[in-house]
Amino acid sequence: ASDFKKQMIDVAPVLASVNGLKWKIWSIDETNKEASGYYLFENETKLNTYLKNVFFVGMGNNATVSNIVVKKFEILEEPTAITRGPIGKN
């Protein structure tokens, strides 16, 4: 596994304890040196607290990460439920 993958494995248990985080899906494209994550928080307040106090602090201290883009989206609950999206699960 790449060094980045190893870092993410080390970070995952810490992230799992973040207040309000229901789940995160991790993804990576090693060929293009890109990674992404899809997060589900209990509410926007907890998401914003995480971004301010954890995410940007941690990413700012990680020399292997650059060009960070954060986008917030509203979940379309009805079609997500039809396609079995895990929005109601921990």
mmCIF file of N, CA and C in Angstrom:
data_model
loop_
_atom_site.group_PDB
_atom_site.id
_atom_site.type_symbol
_atom_site.label_atom_id
_atom_site.label_comp_id
_atom_site.label_asym_id
_atom_site.label_seq_id
_atom_site.Cartn_x
_atom_site.Cartn_y
_atom_site.Cartn_z
ATOM 1 N N ALA A 1 0.847 -1.195 0.000
ATOM 2 C CA ALA A 1 0.000 0.000 0.000
ATOM 3 C C ALA A 1 0.883 1.246 0.000
ATOM 4 N N SER A 2 0.368 2.288 -0.612
ATOM 5 C CA SER A 2 1.127 3.533 -0.674
ATOM 6 C C SER A 2 1.217 4.169 0.709
ATOM 7 N N ASP A 3 2.158 5.100 0.852
ATOM 8 C CA ASP A 3 2.286 5.832 2.116
ATOM 9 C C ASP A 3 0.993 6.565 2.454
ATOM 10 N N PHE A 4 0.346 7.118 1.433
ATOM 11 C CA PHE A 4 -0.901 7.840 1.675
ATOM 12 C C PHE A 4 -1.975 6.894 2.209
ATOM 13 N N LYS A 5 -2.083 5.714 1.615
ATOM 14 C CA LYS A 5 -3.068 4.736 2.104
ATOM 15 C C LYS A 5 -2.783 4.370 3.554
ATOM 16 N N LYS A 6 -1.520 4.185 3.875
ATOM 17 C CA LYS A 6 -1.151 3.861 5.258
ATOM 18 C C LYS A 6 -1.535 5.000 6.200
ATOM 19 N N GLN A 7 -1.311 6.239 5.768
ATOM 20 C CA GLN A 7 -1.710 7.398 6.579
ATOM 21 C C GLN A 7 -3.213 7.383 6.828
ATOM 22 N N MET A 8 -3.978 7.089 5.797
ATOM 23 C CA MET A 8 -5.434 7.108 5.928
ATOM 24 C C MET A 8 -5.921 5.990 6.856
ATOM 25 N N ILE A 9 -5.267 4.842 6.806
ATOM 26 C CA ILE A 9 -5.608 3.753 7.726
ATOM 27 C C ILE A 9 -5.341 4.184 9.160
ATOM 28 N N ASP A 10 -4.248 4.904 9.374
ATOM 29 C CA ASP A 10 -3.928 5.404 10.718
ATOM 30 C C ASP A 10 -4.922 6.471 11.180
ATOM 31 N N VAL A 11 -5.399 7.288 10.253
ATOM 32 C CA VAL A 11 -6.309 8.381 10.585
ATOM 33 C C VAL A 11 -7.746 7.884 10.796
ATOM 34 N N ALA A 12 -8.118 6.802 10.148
ATOM 35 C CA ALA A 12 -9.512 6.329 10.177
ATOM 36 C C ALA A 12 -10.079 6.144 11.585
ATOM 37 N N PRO A 13 -9.365 5.509 12.529
ATOM 38 C CA PRO A 13 -9.942 5.365 13.871
ATOM 39 C C PRO A 13 -10.171 6.706 14.572
ATOM 40 N N VAL A 14 -9.302 7.664 14.324
ATOM 41 C CA VAL A 14 -9.473 8.995 14.909
ATOM 42 C C VAL A 14 -10.720 9.647 14.311
ATOM 43 N N LEU A 15 -10.841 9.555 13.007
ATOM 44 C CA LEU A 15 -11.990 10.144 12.333
ATOM 45 C C LEU A 15 -13.290 9.474 12.768
ATOM 46 N N ALA A 16 -13.237 8.188 13.020
ATOM 47 C CA ALA A 16 -14.434 7.458 13.449
ATOM 48 C C ALA A 16 -14.999 7.998 14.755
ATOM 49 N N SER A 17 -14.169 8.667 15.538
ATOM 50 C CA SER A 17 -14.628 9.199 16.824
ATOM 51 C C SER A 17 -15.096 10.655 16.743
ATOM 52 N N VAL A 18 -15.097 11.243 15.561
ATOM 53 C CA VAL A 18 -15.513 12.640 15.401
ATOM 54 C C VAL A 18 -17.000 12.777 15.731
ATOM 55 N N ASN A 19 -17.302 13.727 16.592
ATOM 56 C CA ASN A 19 -18.678 13.976 17.012
ATOM 57 C C ASN A 19 -19.553 14.340 15.815
ATOM 58 N N GLY A 20 -20.611 13.585 15.608
ATOM 59 C CA GLY A 20 -21.567 13.878 14.551
ATOM 60 C C GLY A 20 -21.317 13.175 13.241
ATOM 61 N N LEU A 21 -20.151 12.544 13.065
ATOM 62 C CA LEU A 21 -19.872 11.824 11.820
ATOM 63 C C LEU A 21 -20.586 10.481 11.848
ATOM 64 N N LYS A 22 -21.473 10.262 10.879
ATOM 65 C CA LYS A 22 -22.171 8.979 10.792
ATOM 66 C C LYS A 22 -21.322 7.966 10.029
ATOM 67 N N TRP A 23 -20.721 8.409 8.921
ATOM 68 C CA TRP A 23 -19.818 7.550 8.162
ATOM 69 C C TRP A 23 -19.007 8.377 7.166
ATOM 70 N N LYS A 24 -17.954 7.727 6.663
ATOM 71 C CA LYS A 24 -17.137 8.301 5.592
ATOM 72 C C LYS A 24 -16.793 7.183 4.633
ATOM 73 N N ILE A 25 -16.857 7.475 3.353
ATOM 74 C CA ILE A 25 -16.393 6.562 2.308
ATOM 75 C C ILE A 25 -15.101 7.154 1.761
ATOM 76 N N TRP A 26 -14.060 6.343 1.719
ATOM 77 C CA TRP A 26 -12.735 6.772 1.272
ATOM 78 C C TRP A 26 -12.517 6.284 -0.162
ATOM 79 N N SER A 27 -11.875 7.098 -0.994
ATOM 80 C CA SER A 27 -11.538 6.657 -2.349
ATOM 81 C C SER A 27 -10.207 7.266 -2.776
ATOM 82 N N ILE A 28 -9.559 6.577 -3.708
ATOM 83 C CA ILE A 28 -8.247 7.045 -4.172
ATOM 84 C C ILE A 28 -8.051 6.650 -5.637
ATOM 85 N N ASP A 29 -7.384 7.511 -6.372
ATOM 86 C CA ASP A 29 -6.944 7.248 -7.739
ATOM 87 C C ASP A 29 -5.431 7.454 -7.720
ATOM 88 N N GLU A 30 -4.706 6.380 -7.475
ATOM 89 C CA GLU A 30 -3.249 6.507 -7.320
ATOM 90 C C GLU A 30 -2.567 6.931 -8.612
ATOM 91 N N THR A 31 -3.108 6.557 -9.757
ATOM 92 C CA THR A 31 -2.509 6.937 -11.029
ATOM 93 C C THR A 31 -2.444 8.453 -11.177
ATOM 94 N N ASN A 32 -3.528 9.119 -10.824
ATOM 95 C CA ASN A 32 -3.590 10.580 -10.947
ATOM 96 C C ASN A 32 -3.287 11.308 -9.644
ATOM 97 N N LYS A 33 -2.908 10.549 -8.616
ATOM 98 C CA LYS A 33 -2.547 11.100 -7.303
ATOM 99 C C LYS A 33 -3.662 11.981 -6.739
ATOM 100 N N GLU A 34 -4.875 11.412 -6.738
ATOM 101 C CA GLU A 34 -6.031 12.103 -6.190
ATOM 102 C C GLU A 34 -6.741 11.193 -5.199
ATOM 103 N N ALA A 35 -7.313 11.812 -4.187
ATOM 104 C CA ALA A 35 -8.104 11.067 -3.208
ATOM 105 C C ALA A 35 -9.348 11.880 -2.895
ATOM 106 N N SER A 36 -10.366 11.181 -2.424
ATOM 107 C CA SER A 36 -11.590 11.886 -2.055
ATOM 108 C C SER A 36 -12.276 11.157 -0.915
ATOM 109 N N GLY A 37 -13.206 11.844 -0.331
ATOM 110 C CA GLY A 37 -13.997 11.243 0.729
ATOM 111 C C GLY A 37 -15.410 11.763 0.668
ATOM 112 N N TYR A 38 -16.330 10.896 0.989
ATOM 113 C CA TYR A 38 -17.740 11.248 1.060
ATOM 114 C C TYR A 38 -18.162 11.046 2.503
ATOM 115 N N TYR A 39 -18.625 12.108 3.124
ATOM 116 C CA TYR A 39 -18.943 12.102 4.551
ATOM 117 C C TYR A 39 -20.444 12.296 4.737
ATOM 118 N N LEU A 40 -20.981 11.681 5.788
ATOM 119 C CA LEU A 40 -22.344 11.977 6.204
ATOM 120 C C LEU A 40 -22.308 12.354 7.676
ATOM 121 N N PHE A 41 -22.755 13.574 7.953
ATOM 122 C CA PHE A 41 -22.825 14.076 9.324
ATOM 123 C C PHE A 41 -24.274 14.128 9.772
ATOM 124 N N GLU A 42 -24.466 14.119 11.080
ATOM 125 C CA GLU A 42 -25.809 14.192 11.655
ATOM 126 C C GLU A 42 -26.526 15.469 11.242
ATOM 127 N N ASN A 43 -25.771 16.567 11.139
ATOM 128 C CA ASN A 43 -26.371 17.838 10.739
ATOM 129 C C ASN A 43 -25.265 18.782 10.266
ATOM 130 N N GLU A 44 -25.674 19.894 9.697
ATOM 131 C CA GLU A 44 -24.704 20.836 9.126
ATOM 132 C C GLU A 44 -23.855 21.507 10.196
ATOM 133 N N THR A 45 -24.405 21.725 11.372
ATOM 134 C CA THR A 45 -23.632 22.333 12.460
ATOM 135 C C THR A 45 -22.437 21.459 12.817
ATOM 136 N N LYS A 46 -22.652 20.157 12.932
ATOM 137 C CA LYS A 46 -21.551 19.248 13.273
ATOM 138 C C LYS A 46 -20.552 19.149 12.125
ATOM 139 N N LEU A 47 -21.037 19.203 10.902
ATOM 140 C CA LEU A 47 -20.138 19.232 9.747
ATOM 141 C C LEU A 47 -19.256 20.468 9.795
ATOM 142 N N ASN A 48 -19.853 21.626 10.006
ATOM 143 C CA ASN A 48 -19.083 22.872 10.034
ATOM 144 C C ASN A 48 -18.067 22.889 11.169
ATOM 145 N N THR A 49 -18.435 22.340 12.319
ATOM 146 C CA THR A 49 -17.495 22.242 13.442
ATOM 147 C C THR A 49 -16.316 21.360 13.064
ATOM 148 N N TYR A 50 -16.599 20.230 12.420
ATOM 149 C CA TYR A 50 -15.535 19.328 11.966
ATOM 150 C C TYR A 50 -14.618 20.036 10.968
ATOM 151 N N LEU A 51 -15.200 20.695 9.986
ATOM 152 C CA LEU A 51 -14.377 21.374 8.983
ATOM 153 C C LEU A 51 -13.465 22.410 9.626
ATOM 154 N N LYS A 52 -14.003 23.197 10.522
ATOM 155 C CA LYS A 52 -13.236 24.278 11.148
ATOM 156 C C LYS A 52 -12.170 23.759 12.105
ATOM 157 N N ASN A 53 -12.523 22.815 12.952
ATOM 158 C CA ASN A 53 -11.639 22.410 14.048
ATOM 159 C C ASN A 53 -10.793 21.175 13.782
ATOM 160 N N VAL A 54 -11.158 20.382 12.791
ATOM 161 C CA VAL A 54 -10.421 19.135 12.551
ATOM 162 C C VAL A 54 -9.881 19.073 11.128
ATOM 163 N N PHE A 55 -10.752 19.148 10.145
ATOM 164 C CA PHE A 55 -10.355 18.911 8.757
ATOM 165 C C PHE A 55 -9.284 19.883 8.279
ATOM 166 N N PHE A 56 -9.580 21.169 8.323
ATOM 167 C CA PHE A 56 -8.631 22.146 7.786
ATOM 168 C C PHE A 56 -7.356 22.216 8.610
ATOM 169 N N VAL A 57 -7.449 21.978 9.902
ATOM 170 C CA VAL A 57 -6.251 21.938 10.751
ATOM 171 C C VAL A 57 -5.389 20.741 10.360
ATOM 172 N N GLY A 58 -5.999 19.568 10.274
ATOM 173 C CA GLY A 58 -5.252 18.354 9.934
ATOM 174 C C GLY A 58 -4.673 18.393 8.534
ATOM 175 N N MET A 59 -5.463 18.825 7.580
ATOM 176 C CA MET A 59 -4.980 18.885 6.204
ATOM 177 C C MET A 59 -3.905 19.950 6.049
ATOM 178 N N GLY A 60 -4.028 21.031 6.790
ATOM 179 C CA GLY A 60 -3.018 22.084 6.736
ATOM 180 C C GLY A 60 -1.675 21.638 7.267
ATOM 181 N N ASN A 61 -1.680 20.633 8.133
ATOM 182 C CA ASN A 61 -0.445 20.101 8.713
ATOM 183 C C ASN A 61 0.080 18.882 7.969
ATOM 184 N N ASN A 62 -0.546 18.507 6.858
ATOM 185 C CA ASN A 62 -0.151 17.319 6.109
ATOM 186 C C ASN A 62 0.516 17.743 4.807
ATOM 187 N N ALA A 63 1.824 17.584 4.741
ATOM 188 C CA ALA A 63 2.593 18.026 3.575
ATOM 189 C C ALA A 63 2.288 17.218 2.320
ATOM 190 N N THR A 64 1.673 16.043 2.459
ATOM 191 C CA THR A 64 1.384 15.214 1.290
ATOM 192 C C THR A 64 0.068 15.591 0.616
ATOM 193 N N VAL A 65 -0.644 16.565 1.161
ATOM 194 C CA VAL A 65 -1.959 16.937 0.640
ATOM 195 C C VAL A 65 -1.919 18.361 0.092
ATOM 196 N N SER A 66 -2.493 18.551 -1.095
ATOM 197 C CA SER A 66 -2.586 19.886 -1.689
ATOM 198 C C SER A 66 -3.861 19.969 -2.525
ATOM 199 N N ASN A 67 -4.168 21.169 -2.964
ATOM 200 C CA ASN A 67 -5.334 21.393 -3.826
ATOM 201 C C ASN A 67 -6.625 20.833 -3.229
ATOM 202 N N ILE A 68 -6.882 21.162 -1.980
ATOM 203 C CA ILE A 68 -8.063 20.658 -1.277
ATOM 204 C C ILE A 68 -9.310 21.393 -1.766
ATOM 205 N N VAL A 69 -10.324 20.625 -2.078
ATOM 206 C CA VAL A 69 -11.616 21.173 -2.478
ATOM 207 C C VAL A 69 -12.671 20.561 -1.571
ATOM 208 N N VAL A 70 -13.479 21.408 -0.951
ATOM 209 C CA VAL A 70 -14.577 20.944 -0.104
ATOM 210 C C VAL A 70 -15.872 21.459 -0.701
ATOM 211 N N LYS A 71 -16.813 20.549 -0.906
ATOM 212 C CA LYS A 71 -18.135 20.917 -1.414
ATOM 213 C C LYS A 71 -19.182 20.290 -0.511
ATOM 214 N N LYS A 72 -20.192 21.073 -0.180
ATOM 215 C CA LYS A 72 -21.310 20.559 0.613
ATOM 216 C C LYS A 72 -22.506 20.379 -0.312
ATOM 217 N N PHE A 73 -23.178 19.246 -0.153
ATOM 218 C CA PHE A 73 -24.360 18.963 -0.946
ATOM 219 C C PHE A 73 -25.506 18.551 -0.039
ATOM 220 N N GLU A 74 -26.706 18.851 -0.477
ATOM 221 C CA GLU A 74 -27.908 18.374 0.203
ATOM 222 C C GLU A 74 -28.201 16.958 -0.293
ATOM 223 N N ILE A 75 -28.609 16.096 0.604
ATOM 224 C CA ILE A 75 -28.951 14.724 0.227
ATOM 225 C C ILE A 75 -30.383 14.683 -0.285
ATOM 226 N N LEU A 76 -30.576 14.044 -1.415
ATOM 227 C CA LEU A 76 -31.916 13.787 -1.936
ATOM 228 C C LEU A 76 -32.366 12.460 -1.335
ATOM 229 N N GLU A 77 -33.073 12.548 -0.226
ATOM 230 C CA GLU A 77 -33.369 11.361 0.578
ATOM 231 C C GLU A 77 -34.217 10.322 -0.139
ATOM 232 N N GLU A 78 -35.256 10.735 -0.857
ATOM 233 C CA GLU A 78 -36.152 9.753 -1.467
ATOM 234 C C GLU A 78 -35.455 8.890 -2.521
ATOM 235 N N PRO A 79 -34.792 9.474 -3.537
ATOM 236 C CA PRO A 79 -34.128 8.599 -4.503
ATOM 237 C C PRO A 79 -32.952 7.836 -3.891
ATOM 238 N N THR A 80 -32.300 8.426 -2.886
ATOM 239 C CA THR A 80 -31.204 7.723 -2.217
ATOM 240 C C THR A 80 -31.723 6.482 -1.510
ATOM 241 N N ALA A 81 -32.862 6.592 -0.848
ATOM 242 C CA ALA A 81 -33.461 5.433 -0.173
ATOM 243 C C ALA A 81 -33.854 4.359 -1.181
ATOM 244 N N ILE A 82 -34.373 4.764 -2.331
ATOM 245 C CA ILE A 82 -34.771 3.799 -3.361
ATOM 246 C C ILE A 82 -33.566 2.998 -3.843
ATOM 247 N N THR A 83 -32.424 3.651 -3.953
ATOM 248 C CA THR A 83 -31.217 2.953 -4.425
ATOM 249 C C THR A 83 -30.360 2.428 -3.278
ATOM 250 N N ARG A 84 -30.955 2.334 -2.098
ATOM 251 C CA ARG A 84 -30.346 1.735 -0.908
ATOM 252 C C ARG A 84 -29.125 2.492 -0.392
ATOM 253 N N GLY A 85 -29.082 3.797 -0.586
ATOM 254 C CA GLY A 85 -28.009 4.609 -0.006
ATOM 255 C C GLY A 85 -28.051 4.524 1.511
ATOM 256 N N PRO A 86 -26.900 4.452 2.162
ATOM 257 C CA PRO A 86 -26.851 4.190 3.608
ATOM 258 C C PRO A 86 -27.074 5.423 4.488
ATOM 259 N N ILE A 87 -27.923 6.332 4.071
ATOM 260 C CA ILE A 87 -28.049 7.582 4.823
ATOM 261 C C ILE A 87 -28.678 7.420 6.190
ATOM 262 N N GLY A 88 -29.462 6.389 6.411
ATOM 263 C CA GLY A 88 -30.095 6.200 7.708
ATOM 264 C C GLY A 88 -29.321 5.284 8.621
ATOM 265 N N LYS A 89 -28.120 4.881 8.211
ATOM 266 C CA LYS A 89 -27.318 3.910 8.956
ATOM 267 C C LYS A 89 -26.108 4.577 9.568
ATOM 268 N N ASN A 90 -25.584 3.958 10.610
ATOM 269 C CA ASN A 90 -24.347 4.467 11.229
ATOM 270 C C ASN A 90 -23.146 3.913 10.531
#
